[in-house]
Structures are given as structure tokens and as C-alpha cells.
Coordinates of C-alpha atoms and ligand atoms in Angstrom, one line a residue:
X12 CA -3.1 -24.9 12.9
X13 CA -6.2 -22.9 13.6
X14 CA -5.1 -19.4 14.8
X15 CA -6.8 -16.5 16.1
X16 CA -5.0 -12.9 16.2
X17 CA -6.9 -10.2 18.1
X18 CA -5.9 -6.9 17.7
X19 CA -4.7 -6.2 14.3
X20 CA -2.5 -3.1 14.5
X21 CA 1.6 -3.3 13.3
X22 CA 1.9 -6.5 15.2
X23 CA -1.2 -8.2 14.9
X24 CA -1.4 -7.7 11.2
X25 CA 2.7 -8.9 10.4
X26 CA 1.9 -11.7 12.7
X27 CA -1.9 -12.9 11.2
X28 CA -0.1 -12.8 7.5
X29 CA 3.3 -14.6 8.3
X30 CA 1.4 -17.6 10.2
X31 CA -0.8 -17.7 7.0
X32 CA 2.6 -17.6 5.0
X33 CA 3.4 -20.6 6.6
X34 CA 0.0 -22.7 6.3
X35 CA -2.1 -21.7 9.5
X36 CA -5.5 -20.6 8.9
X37 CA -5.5 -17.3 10.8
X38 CA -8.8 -15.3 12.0
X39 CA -7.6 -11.9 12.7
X40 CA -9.8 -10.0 14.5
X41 CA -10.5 -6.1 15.5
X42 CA -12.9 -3.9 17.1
X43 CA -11.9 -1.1 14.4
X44 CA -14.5 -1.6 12.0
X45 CA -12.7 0.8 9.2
X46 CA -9.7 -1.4 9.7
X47 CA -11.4 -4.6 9.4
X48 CA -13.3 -3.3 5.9
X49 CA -10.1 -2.4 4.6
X50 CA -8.4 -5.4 4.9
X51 CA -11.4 -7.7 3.9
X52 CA -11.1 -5.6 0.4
X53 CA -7.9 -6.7 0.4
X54 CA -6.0 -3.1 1.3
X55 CA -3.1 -2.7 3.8
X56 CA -4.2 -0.2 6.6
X57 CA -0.4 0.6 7.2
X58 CA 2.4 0.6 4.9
X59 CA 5.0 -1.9 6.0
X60 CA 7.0 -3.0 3.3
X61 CA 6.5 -6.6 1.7
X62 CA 3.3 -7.1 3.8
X63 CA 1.2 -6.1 0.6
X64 CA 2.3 -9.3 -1.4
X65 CA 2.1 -11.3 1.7
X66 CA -1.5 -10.4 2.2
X67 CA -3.1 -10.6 -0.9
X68 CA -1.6 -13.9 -1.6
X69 CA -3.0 -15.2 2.0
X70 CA -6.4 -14.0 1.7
X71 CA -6.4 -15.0 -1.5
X72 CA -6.1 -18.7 -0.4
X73 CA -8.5 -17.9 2.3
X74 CA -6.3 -18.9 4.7
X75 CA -6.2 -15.3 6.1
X76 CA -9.6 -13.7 7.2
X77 CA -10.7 -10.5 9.3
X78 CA -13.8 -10.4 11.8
X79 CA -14.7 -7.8 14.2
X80 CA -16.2 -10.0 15.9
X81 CA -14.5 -11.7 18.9
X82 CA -17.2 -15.1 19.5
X83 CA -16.7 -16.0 15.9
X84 CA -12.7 -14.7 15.4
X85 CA -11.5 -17.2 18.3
X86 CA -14.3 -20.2 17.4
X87 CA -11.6 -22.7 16.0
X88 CA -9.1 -21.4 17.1
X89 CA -6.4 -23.9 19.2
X90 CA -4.0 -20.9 20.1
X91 CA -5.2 -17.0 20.6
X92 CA -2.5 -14.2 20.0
X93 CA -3.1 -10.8 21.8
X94 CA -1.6 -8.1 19.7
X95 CA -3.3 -5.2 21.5
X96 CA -2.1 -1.9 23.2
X97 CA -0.4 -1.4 25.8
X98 CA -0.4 2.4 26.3
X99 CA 1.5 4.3 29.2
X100 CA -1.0 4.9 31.9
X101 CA -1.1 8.3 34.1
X102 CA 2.2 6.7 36.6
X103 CA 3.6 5.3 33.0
X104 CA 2.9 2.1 33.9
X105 CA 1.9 -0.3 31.0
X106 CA -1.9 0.2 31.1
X107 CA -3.2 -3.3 30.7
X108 CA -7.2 -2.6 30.4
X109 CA -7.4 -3.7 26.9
X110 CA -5.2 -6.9 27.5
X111 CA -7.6 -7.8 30.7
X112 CA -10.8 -6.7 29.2
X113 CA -10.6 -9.4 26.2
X114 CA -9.1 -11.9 28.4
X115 CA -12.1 -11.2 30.4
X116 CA -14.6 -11.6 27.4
X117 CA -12.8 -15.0 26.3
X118 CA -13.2 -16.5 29.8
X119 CA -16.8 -16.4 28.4
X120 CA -16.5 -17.4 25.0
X121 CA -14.0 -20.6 25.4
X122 CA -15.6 -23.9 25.5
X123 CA -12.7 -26.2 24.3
X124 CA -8.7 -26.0 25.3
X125 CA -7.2 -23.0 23.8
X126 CA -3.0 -21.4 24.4
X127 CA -3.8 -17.6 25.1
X128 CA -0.3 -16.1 24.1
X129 CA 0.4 -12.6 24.9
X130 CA 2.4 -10.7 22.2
X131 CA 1.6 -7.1 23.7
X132 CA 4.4 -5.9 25.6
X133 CA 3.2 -6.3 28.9
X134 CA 4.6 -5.9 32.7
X135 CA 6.3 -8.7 34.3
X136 CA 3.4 -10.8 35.9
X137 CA 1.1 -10.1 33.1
X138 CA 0.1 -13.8 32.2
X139 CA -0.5 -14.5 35.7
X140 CA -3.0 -11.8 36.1
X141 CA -4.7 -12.5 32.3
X142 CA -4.9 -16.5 34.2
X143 CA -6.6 -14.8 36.9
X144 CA -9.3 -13.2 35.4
X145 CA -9.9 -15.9 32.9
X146 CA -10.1 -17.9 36.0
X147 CA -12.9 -16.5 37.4
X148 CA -15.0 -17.8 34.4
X149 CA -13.5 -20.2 32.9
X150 CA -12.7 -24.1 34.2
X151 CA -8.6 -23.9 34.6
X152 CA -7.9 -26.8 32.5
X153 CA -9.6 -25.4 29.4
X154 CA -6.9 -22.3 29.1
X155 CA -3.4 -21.8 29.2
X156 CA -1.4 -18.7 29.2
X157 CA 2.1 -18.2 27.6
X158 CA 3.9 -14.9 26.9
X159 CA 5.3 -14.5 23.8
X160 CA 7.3 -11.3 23.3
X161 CA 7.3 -9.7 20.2
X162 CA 10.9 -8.1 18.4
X163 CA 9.7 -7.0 15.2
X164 CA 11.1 -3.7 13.6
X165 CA 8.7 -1.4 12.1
X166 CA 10.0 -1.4 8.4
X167 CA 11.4 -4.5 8.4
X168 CA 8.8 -6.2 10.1
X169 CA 8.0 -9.1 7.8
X170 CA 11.3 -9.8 7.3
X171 CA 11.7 -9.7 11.4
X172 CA 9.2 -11.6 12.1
X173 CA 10.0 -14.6 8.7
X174 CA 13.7 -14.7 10.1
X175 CA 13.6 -13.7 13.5
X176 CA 16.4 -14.0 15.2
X177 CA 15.4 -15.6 18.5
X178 CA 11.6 -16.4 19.8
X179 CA 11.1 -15.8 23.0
X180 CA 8.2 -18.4 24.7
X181 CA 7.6 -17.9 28.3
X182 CA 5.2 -20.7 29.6
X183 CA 5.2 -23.4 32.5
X184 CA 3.2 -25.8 30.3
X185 CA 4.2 -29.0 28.3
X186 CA 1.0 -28.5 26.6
X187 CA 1.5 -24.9 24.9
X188 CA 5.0 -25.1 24.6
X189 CA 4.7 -28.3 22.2
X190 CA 2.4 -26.3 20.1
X191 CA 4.3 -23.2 20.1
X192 CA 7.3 -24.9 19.0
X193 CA 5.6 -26.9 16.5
X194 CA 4.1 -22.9 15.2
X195 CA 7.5 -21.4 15.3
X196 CA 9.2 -24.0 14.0
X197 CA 8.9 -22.7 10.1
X198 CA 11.0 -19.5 10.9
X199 CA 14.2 -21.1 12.9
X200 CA 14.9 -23.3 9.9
X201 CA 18.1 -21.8 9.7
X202 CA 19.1 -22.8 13.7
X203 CA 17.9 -19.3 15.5
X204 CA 17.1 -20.9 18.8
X205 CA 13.3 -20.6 20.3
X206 CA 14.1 -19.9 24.0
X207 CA 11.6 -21.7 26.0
X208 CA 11.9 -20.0 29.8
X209 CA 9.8 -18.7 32.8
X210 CA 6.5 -16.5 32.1
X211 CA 8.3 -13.6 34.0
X212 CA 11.7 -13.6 32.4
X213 CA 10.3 -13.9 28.8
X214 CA 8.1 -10.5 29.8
X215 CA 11.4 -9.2 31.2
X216 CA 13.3 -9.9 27.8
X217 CA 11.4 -7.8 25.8
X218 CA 11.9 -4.5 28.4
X219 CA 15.4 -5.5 29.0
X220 CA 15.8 -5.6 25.2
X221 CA 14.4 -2.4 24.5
X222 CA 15.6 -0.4 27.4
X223 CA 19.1 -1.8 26.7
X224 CA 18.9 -0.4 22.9
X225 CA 16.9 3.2 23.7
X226 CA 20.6 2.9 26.6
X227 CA 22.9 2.8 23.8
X228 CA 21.1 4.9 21.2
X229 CA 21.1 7.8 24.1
X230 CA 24.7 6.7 25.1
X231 CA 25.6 7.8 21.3
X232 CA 23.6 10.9 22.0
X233 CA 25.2 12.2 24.7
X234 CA 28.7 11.2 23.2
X235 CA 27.7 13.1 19.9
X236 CA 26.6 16.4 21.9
X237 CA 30.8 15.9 23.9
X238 CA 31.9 15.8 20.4
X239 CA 30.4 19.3 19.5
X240 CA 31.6 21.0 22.3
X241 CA 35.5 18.6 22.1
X242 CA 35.4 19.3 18.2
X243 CA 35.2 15.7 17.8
X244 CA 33.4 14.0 14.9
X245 CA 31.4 11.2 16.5
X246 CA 30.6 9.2 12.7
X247 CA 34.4 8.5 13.5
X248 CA 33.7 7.6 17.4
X249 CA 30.9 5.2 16.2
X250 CA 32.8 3.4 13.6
X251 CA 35.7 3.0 16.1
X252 CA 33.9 1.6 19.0
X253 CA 31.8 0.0 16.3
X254 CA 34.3 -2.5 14.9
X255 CA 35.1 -4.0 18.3
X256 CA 33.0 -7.0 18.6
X257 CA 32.2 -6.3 22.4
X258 CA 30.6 -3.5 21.2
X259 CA 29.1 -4.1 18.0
X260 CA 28.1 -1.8 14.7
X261 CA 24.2 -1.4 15.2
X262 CA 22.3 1.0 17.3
X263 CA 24.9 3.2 17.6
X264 CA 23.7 6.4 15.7
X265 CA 22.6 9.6 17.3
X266 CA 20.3 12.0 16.1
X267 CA 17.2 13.8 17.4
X268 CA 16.1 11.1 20.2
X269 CA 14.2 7.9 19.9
X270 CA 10.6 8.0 19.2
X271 CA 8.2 5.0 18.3
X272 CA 5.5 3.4 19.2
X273 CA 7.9 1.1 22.0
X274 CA 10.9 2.4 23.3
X275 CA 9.4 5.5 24.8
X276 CA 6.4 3.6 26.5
X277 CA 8.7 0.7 27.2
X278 CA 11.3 2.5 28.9
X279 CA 8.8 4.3 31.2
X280 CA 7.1 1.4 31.6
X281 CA 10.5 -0.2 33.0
X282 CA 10.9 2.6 35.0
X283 CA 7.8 2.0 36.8
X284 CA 8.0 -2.0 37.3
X285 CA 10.8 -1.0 39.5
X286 CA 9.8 1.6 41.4
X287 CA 6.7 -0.4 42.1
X288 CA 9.1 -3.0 43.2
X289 CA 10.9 -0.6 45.5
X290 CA 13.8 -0.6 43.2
X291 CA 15.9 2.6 41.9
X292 CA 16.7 1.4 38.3
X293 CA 18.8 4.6 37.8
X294 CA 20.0 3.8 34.3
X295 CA 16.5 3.7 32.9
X296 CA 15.5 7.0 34.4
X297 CA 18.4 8.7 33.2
X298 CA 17.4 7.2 29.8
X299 CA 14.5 8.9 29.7
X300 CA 15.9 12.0 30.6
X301 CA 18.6 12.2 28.5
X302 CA 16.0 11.6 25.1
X303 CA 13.8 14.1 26.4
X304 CA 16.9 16.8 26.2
X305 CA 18.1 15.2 22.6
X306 CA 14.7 15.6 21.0
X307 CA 15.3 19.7 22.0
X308 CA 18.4 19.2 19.7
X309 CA 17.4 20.3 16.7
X310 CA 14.8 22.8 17.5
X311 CA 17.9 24.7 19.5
X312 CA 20.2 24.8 16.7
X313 CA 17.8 25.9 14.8
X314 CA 17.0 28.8 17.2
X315 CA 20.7 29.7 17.8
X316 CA 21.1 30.8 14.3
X317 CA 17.9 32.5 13.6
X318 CA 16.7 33.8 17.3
X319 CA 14.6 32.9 19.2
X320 CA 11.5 34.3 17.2
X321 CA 10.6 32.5 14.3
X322 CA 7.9 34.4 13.2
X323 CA 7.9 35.0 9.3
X324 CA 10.2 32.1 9.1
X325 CA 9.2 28.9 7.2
X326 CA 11.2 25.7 7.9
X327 CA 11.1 22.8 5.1
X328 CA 10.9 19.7 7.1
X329 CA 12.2 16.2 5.6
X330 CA 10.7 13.2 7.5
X331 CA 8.1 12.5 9.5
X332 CA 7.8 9.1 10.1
X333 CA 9.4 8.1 13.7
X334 CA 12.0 6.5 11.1
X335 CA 12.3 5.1 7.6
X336 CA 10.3 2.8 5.8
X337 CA 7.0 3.2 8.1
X338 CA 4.1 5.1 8.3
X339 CA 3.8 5.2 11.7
X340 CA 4.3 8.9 13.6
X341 CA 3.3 8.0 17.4
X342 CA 6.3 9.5 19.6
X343 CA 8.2 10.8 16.4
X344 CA 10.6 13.6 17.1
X345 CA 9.2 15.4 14.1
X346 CA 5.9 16.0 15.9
X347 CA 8.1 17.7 18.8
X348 CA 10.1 19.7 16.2
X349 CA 7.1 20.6 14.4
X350 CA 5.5 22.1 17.9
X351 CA 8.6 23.7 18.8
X352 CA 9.1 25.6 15.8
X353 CA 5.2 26.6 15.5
X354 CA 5.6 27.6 19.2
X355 CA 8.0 29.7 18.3
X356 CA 6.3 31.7 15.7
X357 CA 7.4 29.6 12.8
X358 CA 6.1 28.4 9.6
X359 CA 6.0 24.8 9.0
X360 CA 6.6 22.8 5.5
X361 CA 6.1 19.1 6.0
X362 CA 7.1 16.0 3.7
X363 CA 7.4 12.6 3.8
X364 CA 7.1 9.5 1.5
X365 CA 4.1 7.8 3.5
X366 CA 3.4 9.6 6.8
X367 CA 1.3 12.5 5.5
X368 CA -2.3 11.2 5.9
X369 CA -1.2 10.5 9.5
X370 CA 0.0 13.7 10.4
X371 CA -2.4 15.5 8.6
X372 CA -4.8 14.2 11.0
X373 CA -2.8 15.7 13.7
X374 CA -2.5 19.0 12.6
X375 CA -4.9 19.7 9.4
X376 CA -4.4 23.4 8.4
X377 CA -1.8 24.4 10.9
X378 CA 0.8 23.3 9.2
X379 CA 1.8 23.2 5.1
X380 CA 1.7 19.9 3.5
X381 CA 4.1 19.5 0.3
X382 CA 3.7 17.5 -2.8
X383 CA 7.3 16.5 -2.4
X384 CA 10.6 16.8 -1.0
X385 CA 11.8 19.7 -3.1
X386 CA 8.0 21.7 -3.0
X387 CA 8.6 21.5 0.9
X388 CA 12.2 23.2 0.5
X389 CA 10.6 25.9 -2.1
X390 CA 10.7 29.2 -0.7
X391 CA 11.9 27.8 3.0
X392 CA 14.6 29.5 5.2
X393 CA 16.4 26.2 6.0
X394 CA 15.8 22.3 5.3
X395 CA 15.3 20.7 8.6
X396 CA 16.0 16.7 8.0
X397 CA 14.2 14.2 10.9
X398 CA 13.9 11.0 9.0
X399 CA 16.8 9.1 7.3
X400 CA 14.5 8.2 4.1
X401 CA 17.0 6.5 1.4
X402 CA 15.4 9.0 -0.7
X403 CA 16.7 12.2 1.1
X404 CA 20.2 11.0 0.5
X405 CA 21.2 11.7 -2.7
X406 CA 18.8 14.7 -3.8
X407 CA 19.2 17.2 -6.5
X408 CA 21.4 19.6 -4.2
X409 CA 21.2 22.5 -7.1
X410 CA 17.6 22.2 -7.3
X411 CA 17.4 22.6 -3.4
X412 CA 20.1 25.7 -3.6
X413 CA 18.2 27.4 -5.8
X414 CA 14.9 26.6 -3.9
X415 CA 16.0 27.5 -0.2
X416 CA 15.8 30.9 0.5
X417 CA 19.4 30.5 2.3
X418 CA 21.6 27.3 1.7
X419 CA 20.9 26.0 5.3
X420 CA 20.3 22.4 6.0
X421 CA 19.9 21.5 9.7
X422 CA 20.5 17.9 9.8
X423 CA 19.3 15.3 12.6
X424 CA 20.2 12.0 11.3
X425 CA 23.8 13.1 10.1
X426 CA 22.7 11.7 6.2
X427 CA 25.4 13.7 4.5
X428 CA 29.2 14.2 4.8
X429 CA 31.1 16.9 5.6
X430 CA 32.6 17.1 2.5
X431 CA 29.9 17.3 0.9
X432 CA 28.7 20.1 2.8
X433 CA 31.9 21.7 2.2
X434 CA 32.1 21.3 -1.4
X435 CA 28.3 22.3 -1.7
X436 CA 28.5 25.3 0.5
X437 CA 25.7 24.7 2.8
X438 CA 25.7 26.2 6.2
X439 CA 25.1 22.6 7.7
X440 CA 24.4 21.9 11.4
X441 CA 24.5 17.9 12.2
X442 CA 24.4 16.1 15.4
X443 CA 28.2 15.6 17.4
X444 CA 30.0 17.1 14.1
X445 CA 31.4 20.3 13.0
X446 CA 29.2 22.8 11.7
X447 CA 30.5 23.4 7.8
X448 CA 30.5 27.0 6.9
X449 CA 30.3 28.5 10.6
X450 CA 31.1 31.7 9.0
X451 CA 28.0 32.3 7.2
X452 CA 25.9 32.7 10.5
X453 CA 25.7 36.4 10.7
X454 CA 24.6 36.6 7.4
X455 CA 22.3 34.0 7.5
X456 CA 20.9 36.1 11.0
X457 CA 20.4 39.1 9.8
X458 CA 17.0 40.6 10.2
X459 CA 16.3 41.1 6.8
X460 CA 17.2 37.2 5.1
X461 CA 20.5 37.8 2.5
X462 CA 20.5 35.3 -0.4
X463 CA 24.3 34.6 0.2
X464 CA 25.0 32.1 -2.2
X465 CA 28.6 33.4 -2.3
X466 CA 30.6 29.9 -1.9
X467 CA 30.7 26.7 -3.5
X468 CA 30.7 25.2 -6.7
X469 CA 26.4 25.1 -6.7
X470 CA 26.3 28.8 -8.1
Ligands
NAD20 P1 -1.6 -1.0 17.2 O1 -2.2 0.2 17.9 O2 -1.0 -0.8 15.8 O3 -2.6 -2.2 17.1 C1 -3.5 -2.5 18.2 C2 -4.8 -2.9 17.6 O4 -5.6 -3.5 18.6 C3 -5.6 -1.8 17.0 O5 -5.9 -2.1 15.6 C4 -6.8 -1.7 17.8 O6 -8.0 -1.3 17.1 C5 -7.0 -3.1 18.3 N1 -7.8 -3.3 19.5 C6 -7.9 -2.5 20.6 N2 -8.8 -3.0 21.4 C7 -9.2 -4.2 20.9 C8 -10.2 -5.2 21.3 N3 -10.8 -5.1 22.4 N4 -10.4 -6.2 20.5 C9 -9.8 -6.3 19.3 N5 -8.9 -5.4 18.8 C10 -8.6 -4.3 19.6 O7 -0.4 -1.5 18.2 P2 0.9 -2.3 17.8 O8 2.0 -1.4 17.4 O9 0.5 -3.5 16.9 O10 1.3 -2.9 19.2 C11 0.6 -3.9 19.9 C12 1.4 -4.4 21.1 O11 2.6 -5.0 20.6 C13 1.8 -3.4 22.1 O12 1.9 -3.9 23.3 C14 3.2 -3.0 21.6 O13 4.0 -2.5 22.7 C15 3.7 -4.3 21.2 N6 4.8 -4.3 20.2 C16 4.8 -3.4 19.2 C17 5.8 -3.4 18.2 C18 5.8 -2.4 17.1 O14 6.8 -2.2 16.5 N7 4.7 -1.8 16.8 C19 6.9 -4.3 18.3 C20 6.9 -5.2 19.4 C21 5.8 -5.2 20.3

């Protein structure tokens, strides 16, 4: 099938290449010109991991290929994907300019039938407005408009979107729907179901789905901070609730707050649907409340052993990435630990495996950019850890002992044990755990920073 893909971000992109993978002839298109060089030269504009292979081999067999421009992207195309952004607006609403200004362009463009399928997350009554607009232009019968919600994982996106486990198609036409089954047919082979429903329940899926997960992430967030204060470990309250099958193993581990591209913009944009529909979705907002507070976590542990002054104080930083295996920083609770501790005076040493060049467009010389994991501990008054990177979980603990100014690790994604901790003589803060070696705070307070590498078998 002819396909056209426009917008060619973390979705657009994963999407383009796995309908190549699976014999369409895909025009991806995008207004970022940078972007659209890159990827003609054959180079991935964000890391995504098994999307490298993917591509090359597709444009290789030209049956993947960029354009920036629109007229000639959507030519031959019999179904159009929009893969564009959907930012929070001012009332953190969905802001749906982008999404109506290209449907607005293709009501001038389209000559012959074409299936416009939204994969942007978008409001409930989305493709009935994008049908409006194109409307306006464009005779009724030559256009139809099906949402298509996307569940892809950044990190495992390629996988996600090769073996999803449901597709969600929201259209009222015999038309599209036969060619969007006959497109997603290559990826259910193994009997994941392609749920054909309602335009408005298929957008309602994919904030359902997401505000029900940021629920139970926060849920485990607000039972991990009980456990501090009940002297409850909550690694063993997550595996116990874990195991019973109402409940189920995934999504239940807390740390410093969501962050992402989609949760925090989904959520909000939940929130407003329902107030603009007179309804008090009281979950949802106490969501949102309850990651703001966790994503203080951190920074307050942090301040509660060394004041509330920083200054003079450097802090080694593991992890930028909004989580592992991505590139992408938007919403990370790094970036809010990072201001927190600058705020407060503080020194900031920054690593991660592929987030750098992203950050360092944030925040250029303000804050220290190391060469690795263990140059960003060198010299530092504690290891902060943000992102769970596999690589952070087994490191050369010596090597970071005898780096570290003080053997303090303030932990965010609980990556170690206990034990460990105790056997390595850390002072270790986690999230809804003990903290091991309490009894090294004053020393580690004092004005004047002790080495007090005293304990443990590391000396
Ligand atoms: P992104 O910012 O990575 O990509 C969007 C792309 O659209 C950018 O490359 C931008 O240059 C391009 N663009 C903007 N205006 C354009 C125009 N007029 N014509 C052509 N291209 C244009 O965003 P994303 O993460 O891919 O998300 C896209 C949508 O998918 C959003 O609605 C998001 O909520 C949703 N979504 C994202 C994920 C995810 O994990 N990233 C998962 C599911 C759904």
C-alpha cells in the first residue's frame, strides 16, 4: 500500500519504518528540514533501539523516503498517518493547531480518495473536527477520517509497534476500516485482536490507558513515601500485590514521578476534557498532584542531609533520559532535579548514555557535562541516580568510593538492594525503603565535608 506519514518525530518515524518493514511504500514527511537531511543520509535523528537496522534496510529498498514537502509526501498516497504534536495549551488542553492546520492544507492538496488516520493523541472529538475543516474544501466523499491511537513505548518502540498488543481503529467507515485491517494485519499474526470501535471511544482509549498507568505508577508513589514513614520496604509491597493476577507485576515501581513526552500532557489533557464537559474527574486531578509532589522527592532528601544551601556542593547525577533506553528528555524528572539543586546553590555533574546532546541544549555551560558515569561521580559530594540505565546497575562500586567525596548515593529508581548498601557502606537514600547507614548523617553534614570511609568492606 501507498502510505504517507506526516510528522516524523518518535512516532512518525517507528511507524514510516515498520509499515516499510512490512512491504508499504512509505513517504514520510516533515517540515524540520535538519530532520528530513538526516534521515535522507540514512542517520537516525533519535536513538530508539533497533530502528537503525530497520531503517537503513527500508531506505535501502526505497521503499522508505523523506520529503518536506507536503503536495508531493501525500501524492500516492491511499491512507495519510498524522504523527504530529499535540502539546498542552495554556488551559492544558491538547493544543490541536498543528493537527488542524495540515488537515487544513490537505483539504487542498487531495484530488483522489484518501483514509486520514490520526495517530497523535488527540481529544475526544478530534476526527470530527479534522472532517470539518477538510470539509470546507474538500468534496466529502473523497476523504475519510479514522483515529488510530498509538501505544508505543519509547525504548521499545519498534518492538511495540512489530508486536503490539492490541490496535486500536476508531472509524464509522466500511471503506477505511477494510484497509486498515488489511495494513495491520502483518503485526496481529500471532491473534492480538485489532479493535474496530467508535471514533470517540478509540480517542478515549488512549487517555484512559495512560491516565490509568501515570494512576498506578503514582498509586506506588504514594504507597512507597507510607513505607518511609511505616518502616516498610515497598520492593516487598510491590512484589506482593504484584503476584496477584487482579493486580498484575508491571507499572508498579515508584521513584522520582513520571515524566515523558505523554503521560504528563495526557493526564492534563484528561483533566481538561472533563472539566470542559462539566465533569469533576477527581482521580486524574489528584494524579497530577500527587507526581508534582514526588518529583520534589529527591531534591528533599537530598536537602535534608546537606541543608538547605548547596552552595559549594557538586552532585554527580546518573540519568537523564525521562527513562532507559531513549534519548528523549521532554518532562524528565532530571531536568526538575537539576533546577532544584542549581536553585539551591548547587553544582551539577550530568551523565547519561544518549541524552547529553539534548540536555546540553537546555542548559550549555550551566551545568558540567561528564565523559562518563564514573567522571560525573569524580570529586562529587553524593551520586544522585534518575534513570534506571542497565548500565548503572552493576558499576565498579570501589571505583565510585574512592571517587565520591563521601560514600552517598541518593537513589530514585531503587536500582540497588539494601544489602548491598549495607555490605558496601553507602549512606543510601531510596524511595519507600530504609535509609542504610542512618548513622553517618551528621558526619556527612558537617560544614566542613569528613571523608568517613570508616565502614564496609570497600576500604
Ligand atoms: P515529536 O515531537 O517527536 O514529532 C512530531 C514531528 O512533527 C516533529 O518532527 C515535527 O517537526 C513534525 N511537525 C510539526 N508540524 C509539522 C507539519 N506541519 N508538517 C509536518 N511535520 C510537522 O512527537 P512524537 O513523540 O512523535 O508524538 C507525536 C504524537 O504522538 C503526539 O500526539 C503524542 O502525544 C503521540 N504519542 C507519542 C508517543 C511517544 O512515546 N512519543 C506515544 C504514543 C503517542
Amino acid at each position: 500500500m501507498q502510505l504517507a506519514i506526516i510528522g516524523t518525530g518518535y512516532v512518525g518515524l517507528v511507524t514510516g519504518t515498520c509499515f516499510a518493514e512490512t512491504g508499504n511504500d512509505v513517504m514520510c514527511i516533515d517540515i524540520n528540514e535538519d530532520k528530513i537531511r538526516q534521515l535522507k543520509d540514512g542517520k537516525s535523528p533519535i536513538y530508539e533501539p533497533g530502528l537503525d537496522i530497520l531503517l537503513e534496510r527500508n531506505i535501502k529498498e526505497r521503499r522508505l523516503q523523506f520529503t518536506t514537502s507536503l503536495q508531493d509526501g501525500i501524492r500516492d498516497a491511499q491512507v495519510i498517518f498524522l504523527a504530529l504534536p499535540t502539546p498542552p495549551g495554556k488551559d492544558g488542553a491538547a493544543d490541536l493547531q498543528y493537527v488542524l492546520d495540515v488537515a487544513a492544507q490537505l483539504s487542498t492538496l487531495i484530488t483522489s480518495y484518501k483514509v486520514i488516520v490520526n495517530k497523535s493523541t488527540v481529544p475526544v472529538g478530534t476526527a470530527e473536527k479534522v472532517a470539518a475543516v477538510m470539509a470546507q474544501k474538500l468534496d466529502r466523499s473523497l476523504f475519510d477520517v479514522v483515529s488510530n491511537p498509538e501505544f508505543l513505548r519509547e525504548g521499545v518502540a519498534v518492538e511495540d509497534f512489530l508486536k503490539p498488543d492490541r490496535v486500536v481503529i476508531g472509524t464509522s467507515s466500511e471503506k477505511a476500516k477494510k484497509l486498515m485491517d488489511e495494513l495491520y494485519q502483518p503485526f496481529v499474526r500471532q491473534g492480538n485482536p485489532i479493535y474496530f470501535m467508535d471514533e470517540r471511544s478509540s480517542e478515549m482509549t488512549k487517555y484512559a490507558a495512560n491516565a490509568y498507568l501515570a494512576m498506578r505508577i503514582s498509586f506506588m508513589n504514594e504507597m512507597a513515601n507510607l513505607c518511609e514513614k511505616a518502616g516498610a520496604n515497598v520492593d516487598w509491597v510491590r512484589v506482593g500485590i504484584g503476584s496477584d493476577s487482579r493486580i498484575g507485576k508491571r507499572f508498579l515501581f515508584p521513584g522520582v514521578g513520571y515524566g515523558g513526552s505523554c503521560f504528563p500532557k495526557d493526564v492534563q489533557a484528561l483533566a481538561q476534557t472533563a472539566r470542559e464537559m462539566d465533569y469533576d474527574f477527581r482521580i486524574v486531578n489528584t494524579v497530577m498532584g500527587v507526581n508534582e509532589h514526588q518529583k520534589t522527592r529527591l531534591g528533599k532528601k537530598i536537602k535534608e542531609l546537606f541543608g538547605s544551601d548547596l552552595s559549594g556542593k557538586i552532585f554527580a547525577l546518573w540519568g537523564l533520559a525521562f527513562k532507559p533506553e531513549t534519548d528523549d528528555i521532554r518532562e524528565a524528572p532530571a531536568l526538575y532535579l537539576i533546577e532544584e539543586l542549581l536553585e539551591a546553590g548547587a553544582q551539577v555533574k550530568v551523565f547519561d548514555p544518549e541524552a547529553m546532546e539534548n540536555v546540553k541544549r537546555i542548559y550549555g555551560d550551566k551545568i558540567l557535562f561528564a565523559t562518563d558515569q564514573y567522571d560525573a561521580v569524580s570529586g562529587a559530594d553524593a551520586l544522585t541516580i534518575v534513570t534506571e540505565w542497565s548500565e548503572f546497575r552493576n558499576p565498579d562500586f570501589k571505583r565510585i568510593n574512592e571517587l565520591l567525596k563521601n560514600p552517598v548515593i541518593f537513589d530514585g529508581r531503587n536500582v540497588y538492594t539494601l544489602e548491598k548498601m549495607e555490605d558496601l557502606g553507602f549512606y543510601y537514600e531510596s524511595i519507600g525503603r530504609k535509609v542504610v547507614h542512618q548513622q553517618l548523617k551528621d558526619k556527612i553534614a558537617l560544614p566542613e565535608t569528613t571523608i568517613i570511609r570508616e565502614r564496609g568492606t570497600l576500604d
